[in-house]
Short mmCIF file of C-alpha atoms in Angstrom, two decimals:
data_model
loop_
_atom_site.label_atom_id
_atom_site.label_comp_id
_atom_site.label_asym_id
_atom_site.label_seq_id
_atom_site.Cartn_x
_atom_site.Cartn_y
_atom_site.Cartn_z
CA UNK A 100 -12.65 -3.60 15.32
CA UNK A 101 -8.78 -4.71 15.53
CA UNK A 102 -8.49 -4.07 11.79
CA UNK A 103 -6.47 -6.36 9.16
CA UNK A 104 -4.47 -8.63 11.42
CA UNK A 105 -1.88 -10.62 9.43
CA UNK A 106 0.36 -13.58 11.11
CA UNK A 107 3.00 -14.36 11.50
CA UNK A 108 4.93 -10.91 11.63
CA UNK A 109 8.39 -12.64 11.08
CA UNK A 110 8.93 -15.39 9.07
CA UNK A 111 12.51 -16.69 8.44
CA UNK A 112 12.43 -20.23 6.69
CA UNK A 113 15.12 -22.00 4.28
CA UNK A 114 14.92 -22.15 0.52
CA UNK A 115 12.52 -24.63 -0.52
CA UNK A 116 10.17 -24.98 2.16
CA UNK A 117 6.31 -24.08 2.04
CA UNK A 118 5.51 -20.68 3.59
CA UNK A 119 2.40 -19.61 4.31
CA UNK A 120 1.02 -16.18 5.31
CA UNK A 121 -2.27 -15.50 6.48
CA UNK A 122 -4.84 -12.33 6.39
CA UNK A 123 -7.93 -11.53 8.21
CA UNK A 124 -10.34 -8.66 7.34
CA UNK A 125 -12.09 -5.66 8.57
CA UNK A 126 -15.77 -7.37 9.45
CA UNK A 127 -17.91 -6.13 6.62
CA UNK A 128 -15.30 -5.90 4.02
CA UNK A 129 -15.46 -7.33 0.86
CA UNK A 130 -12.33 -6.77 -1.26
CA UNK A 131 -9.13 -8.33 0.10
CA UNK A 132 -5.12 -7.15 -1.53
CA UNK A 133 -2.19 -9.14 -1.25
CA UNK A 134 0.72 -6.58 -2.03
CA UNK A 135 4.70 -7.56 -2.02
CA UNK A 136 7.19 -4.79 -0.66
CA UNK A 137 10.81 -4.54 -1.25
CA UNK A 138 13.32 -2.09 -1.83
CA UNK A 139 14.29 -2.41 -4.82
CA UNK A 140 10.54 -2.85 -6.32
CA UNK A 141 8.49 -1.05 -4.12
CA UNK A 142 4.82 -2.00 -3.42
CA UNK A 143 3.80 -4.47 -5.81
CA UNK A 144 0.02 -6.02 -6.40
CA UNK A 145 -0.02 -9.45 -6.25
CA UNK A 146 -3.83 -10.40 -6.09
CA UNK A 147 -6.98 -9.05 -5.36
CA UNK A 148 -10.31 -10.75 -4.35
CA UNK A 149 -14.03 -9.30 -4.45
CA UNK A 150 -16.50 -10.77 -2.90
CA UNK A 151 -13.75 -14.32 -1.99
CA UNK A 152 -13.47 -14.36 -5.86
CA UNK A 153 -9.95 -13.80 -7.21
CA UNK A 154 -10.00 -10.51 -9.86
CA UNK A 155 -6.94 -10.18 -10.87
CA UNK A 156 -3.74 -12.54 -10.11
CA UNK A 157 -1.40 -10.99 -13.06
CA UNK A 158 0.68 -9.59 -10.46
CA UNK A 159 1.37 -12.89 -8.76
CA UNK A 160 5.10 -13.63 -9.57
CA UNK A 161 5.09 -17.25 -10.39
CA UNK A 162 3.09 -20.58 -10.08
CA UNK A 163 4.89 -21.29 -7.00
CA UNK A 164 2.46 -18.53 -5.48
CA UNK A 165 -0.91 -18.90 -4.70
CA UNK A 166 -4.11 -17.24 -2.52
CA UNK A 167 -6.98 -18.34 -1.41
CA UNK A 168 -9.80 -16.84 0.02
CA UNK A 169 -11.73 -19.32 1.83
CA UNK A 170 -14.29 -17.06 3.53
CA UNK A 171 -15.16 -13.85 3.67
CA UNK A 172 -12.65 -12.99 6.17
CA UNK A 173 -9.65 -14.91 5.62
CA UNK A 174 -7.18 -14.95 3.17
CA UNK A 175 -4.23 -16.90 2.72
CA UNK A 176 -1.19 -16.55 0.39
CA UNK A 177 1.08 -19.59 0.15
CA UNK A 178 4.50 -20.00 -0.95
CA UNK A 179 6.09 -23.32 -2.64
CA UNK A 180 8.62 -23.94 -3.00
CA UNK A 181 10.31 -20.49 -1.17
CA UNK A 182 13.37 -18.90 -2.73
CA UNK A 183 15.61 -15.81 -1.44
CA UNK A 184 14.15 -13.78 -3.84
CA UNK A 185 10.80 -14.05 -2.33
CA UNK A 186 12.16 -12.46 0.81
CA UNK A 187 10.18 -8.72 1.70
CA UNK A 188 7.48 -7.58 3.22
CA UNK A 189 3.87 -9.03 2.32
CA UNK A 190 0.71 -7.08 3.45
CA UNK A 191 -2.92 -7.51 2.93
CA UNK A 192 -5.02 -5.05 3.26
CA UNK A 193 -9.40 -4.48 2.52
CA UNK A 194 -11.54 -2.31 1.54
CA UNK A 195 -15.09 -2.01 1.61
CA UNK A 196 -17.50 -2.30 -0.49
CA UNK A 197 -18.39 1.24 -0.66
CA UNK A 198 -14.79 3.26 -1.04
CA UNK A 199 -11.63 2.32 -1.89
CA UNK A 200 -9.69 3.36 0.74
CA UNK A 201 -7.84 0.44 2.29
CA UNK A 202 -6.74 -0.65 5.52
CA UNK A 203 -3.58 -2.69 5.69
CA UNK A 204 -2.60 -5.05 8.21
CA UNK A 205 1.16 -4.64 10.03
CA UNK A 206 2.53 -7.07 7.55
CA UNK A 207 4.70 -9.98 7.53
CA UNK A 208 8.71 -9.93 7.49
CA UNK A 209 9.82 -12.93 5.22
CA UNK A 210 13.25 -14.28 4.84
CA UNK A 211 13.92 -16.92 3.07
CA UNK A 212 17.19 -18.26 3.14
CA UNK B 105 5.10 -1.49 -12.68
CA UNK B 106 4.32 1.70 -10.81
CA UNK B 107 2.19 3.68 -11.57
CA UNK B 108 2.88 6.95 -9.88
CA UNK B 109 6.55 8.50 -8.93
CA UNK B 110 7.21 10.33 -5.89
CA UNK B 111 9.30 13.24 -5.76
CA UNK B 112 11.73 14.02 -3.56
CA UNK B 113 12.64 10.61 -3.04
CA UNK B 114 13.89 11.86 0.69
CA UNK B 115 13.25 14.99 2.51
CA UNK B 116 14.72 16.02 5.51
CA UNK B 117 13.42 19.54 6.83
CA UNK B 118 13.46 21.50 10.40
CA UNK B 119 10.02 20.60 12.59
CA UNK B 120 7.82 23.37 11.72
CA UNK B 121 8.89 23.88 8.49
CA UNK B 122 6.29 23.00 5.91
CA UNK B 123 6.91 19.82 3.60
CA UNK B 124 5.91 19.22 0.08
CA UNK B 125 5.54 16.26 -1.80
CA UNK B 126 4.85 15.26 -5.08
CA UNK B 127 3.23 12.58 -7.38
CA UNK B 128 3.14 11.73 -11.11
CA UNK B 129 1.07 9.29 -13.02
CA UNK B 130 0.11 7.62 -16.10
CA UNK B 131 -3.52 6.97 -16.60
CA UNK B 132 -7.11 8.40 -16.29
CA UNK B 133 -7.92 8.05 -12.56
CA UNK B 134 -11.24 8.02 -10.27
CA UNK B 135 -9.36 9.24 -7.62
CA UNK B 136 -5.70 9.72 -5.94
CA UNK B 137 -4.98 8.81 -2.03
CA UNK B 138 -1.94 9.50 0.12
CA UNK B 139 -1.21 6.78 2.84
CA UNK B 140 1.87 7.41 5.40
CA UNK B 141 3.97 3.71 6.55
CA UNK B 142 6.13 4.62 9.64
CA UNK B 143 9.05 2.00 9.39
CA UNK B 144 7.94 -1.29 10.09
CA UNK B 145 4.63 -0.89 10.06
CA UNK B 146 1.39 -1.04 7.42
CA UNK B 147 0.59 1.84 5.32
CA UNK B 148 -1.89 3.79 6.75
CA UNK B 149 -4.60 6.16 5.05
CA UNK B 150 -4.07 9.80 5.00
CA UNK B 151 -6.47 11.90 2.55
CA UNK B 152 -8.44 11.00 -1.38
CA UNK B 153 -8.74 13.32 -3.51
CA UNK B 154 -11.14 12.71 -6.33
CA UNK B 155 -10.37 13.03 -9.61
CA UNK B 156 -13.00 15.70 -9.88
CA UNK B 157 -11.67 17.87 -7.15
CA UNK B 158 -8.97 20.32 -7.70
CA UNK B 159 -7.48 20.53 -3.73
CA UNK B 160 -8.64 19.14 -0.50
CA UNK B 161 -7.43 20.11 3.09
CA UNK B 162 -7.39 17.83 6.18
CA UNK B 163 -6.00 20.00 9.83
CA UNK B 164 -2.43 20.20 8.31
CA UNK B 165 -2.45 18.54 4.98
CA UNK B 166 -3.33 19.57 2.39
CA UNK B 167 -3.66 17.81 -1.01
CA UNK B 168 -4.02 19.30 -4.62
CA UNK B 169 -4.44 17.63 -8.18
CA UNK B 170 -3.95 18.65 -11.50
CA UNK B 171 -5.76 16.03 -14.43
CA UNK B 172 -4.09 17.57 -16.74
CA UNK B 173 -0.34 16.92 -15.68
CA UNK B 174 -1.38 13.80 -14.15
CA UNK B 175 0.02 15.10 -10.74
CA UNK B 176 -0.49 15.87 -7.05
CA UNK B 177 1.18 17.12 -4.50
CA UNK B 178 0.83 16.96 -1.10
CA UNK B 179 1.54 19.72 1.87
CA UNK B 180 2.25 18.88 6.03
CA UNK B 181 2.14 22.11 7.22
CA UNK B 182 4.46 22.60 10.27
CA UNK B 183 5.50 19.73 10.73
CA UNK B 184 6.35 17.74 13.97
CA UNK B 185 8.92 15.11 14.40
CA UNK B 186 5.90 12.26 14.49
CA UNK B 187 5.61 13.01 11.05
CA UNK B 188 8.47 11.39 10.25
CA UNK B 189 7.65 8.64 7.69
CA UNK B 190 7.39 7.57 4.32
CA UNK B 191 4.41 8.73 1.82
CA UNK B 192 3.31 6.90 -0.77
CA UNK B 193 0.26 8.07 -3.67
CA UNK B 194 -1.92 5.71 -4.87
CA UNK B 195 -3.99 6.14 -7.53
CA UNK B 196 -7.41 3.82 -8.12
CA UNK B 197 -8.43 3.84 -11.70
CA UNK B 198 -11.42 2.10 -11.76
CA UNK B 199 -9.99 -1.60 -10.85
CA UNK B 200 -10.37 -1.03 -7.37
CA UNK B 201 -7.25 -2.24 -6.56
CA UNK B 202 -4.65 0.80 -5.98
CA UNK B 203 -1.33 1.52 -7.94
CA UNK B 204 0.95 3.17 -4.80
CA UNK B 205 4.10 5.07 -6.41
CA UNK B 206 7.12 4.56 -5.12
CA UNK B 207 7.32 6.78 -2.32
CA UNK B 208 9.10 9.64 -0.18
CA UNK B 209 11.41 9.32 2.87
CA UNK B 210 10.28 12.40 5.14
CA UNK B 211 12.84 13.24 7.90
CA UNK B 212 11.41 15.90 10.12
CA UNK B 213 14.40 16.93 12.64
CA UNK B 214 13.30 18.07 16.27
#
């Protein structure tokens, strides 16, 4: 198995424009994390899905965020409109449906400026 | 908000020296995980340690907890300079989704 593969890795787009990052899971796995990292915050939650069904969203910043989870092994978290302050590093990462220890993809770089 | 604090926030030790590093947090837990993120990369999954468990080893780490101080620590013994990273608790209590702390800079020198 590759693991969580997230694309793109880089992402550098101007304030205002629609970003969208995409996830896809571990085959098998059934829980899917969006997390936000940045220096200054550190590795935030933003949503989690069980079973494609969004659990918990109260760490998504804003309603210009949103994810969807249109199957059970892609994920995608959309930005819109982007601002600067939206700029680290997002990661998704899944866990089965037996443990909780998770797997996280290599992430994706976004700067928005 | 997070949940668990790392401390040191850095470390920077000789390669073969040991390294310890350790966690705080807040609630009732099922269980505590370390993960290790080399720069620019995902975090990756080290050791869990449930909350029923007092220490757990795993070749050169070694991981205790203590319920009642809400802590953990965790030990690389003789370290290498491919340990260099960052280490980050987590703590799962009972949402599934995991509360990482904020982390510690390891800097093992050749």
């Amino acid at each position: 198995d590759a693991g969580v593969i997230q694309s793109p890795r880089h992402e550098v787009t101007e304030m205002g424009q629609e970003v969208t990052l995409r996830c896809k899971l571990i085959s098998g796995h059934n829980s899917l994390f969006w997390y936000r990292q940045t220096m200054m915050r550190g590795l935030e939650l933003l949503i989690y899905f069980n079973n494609n069904v969004p659990i918990d969203d109260s760490g998504m910043p804003e309603d210009r965020f949103s994810a969807k989870m249109p199957n059970a092994s892609f994920s995608t978290l959309k930005i819109q409109p982007s601002e600067p302050r939206d700029s680290a590093v997002y990661f998704c990462a899944s866990t089965s449906w037996e443990g909780t220890e998770a797997f996280f993809g290599q992430g994706t770089r976004l700067t928005v400026v | 908000s997070q949940q668990g604090e790392e401390d040191p926030q850095a470390l920077s030790i000789q390669e073969g020296e040991n390294a310890t590093m350790n966690c705080s947090y807040k609630t009732s837990i099922n269980n505590l995980q370390w993960y290790r993120q080399n720069s620019g990369r995902g975090l990756v999954h080290l050791i869990l340690i449930r909350s029923n468990e007092r220490e757990k080893h795993s070749g050169r780490l070694r991981v205790t907890l203590d319920t009642s101080k809400k802590s953990s620590s965790l030990l690389i013994t003789a370290s290498r300079a491919a340990d260099t990273a960052s280490y980050f608790c987590a703590t799962d209590a009972g949402r599934r989704a995991l509360t990482f702390g904020s982390g510690t800079r390891l800097q093992v020198q050749p």
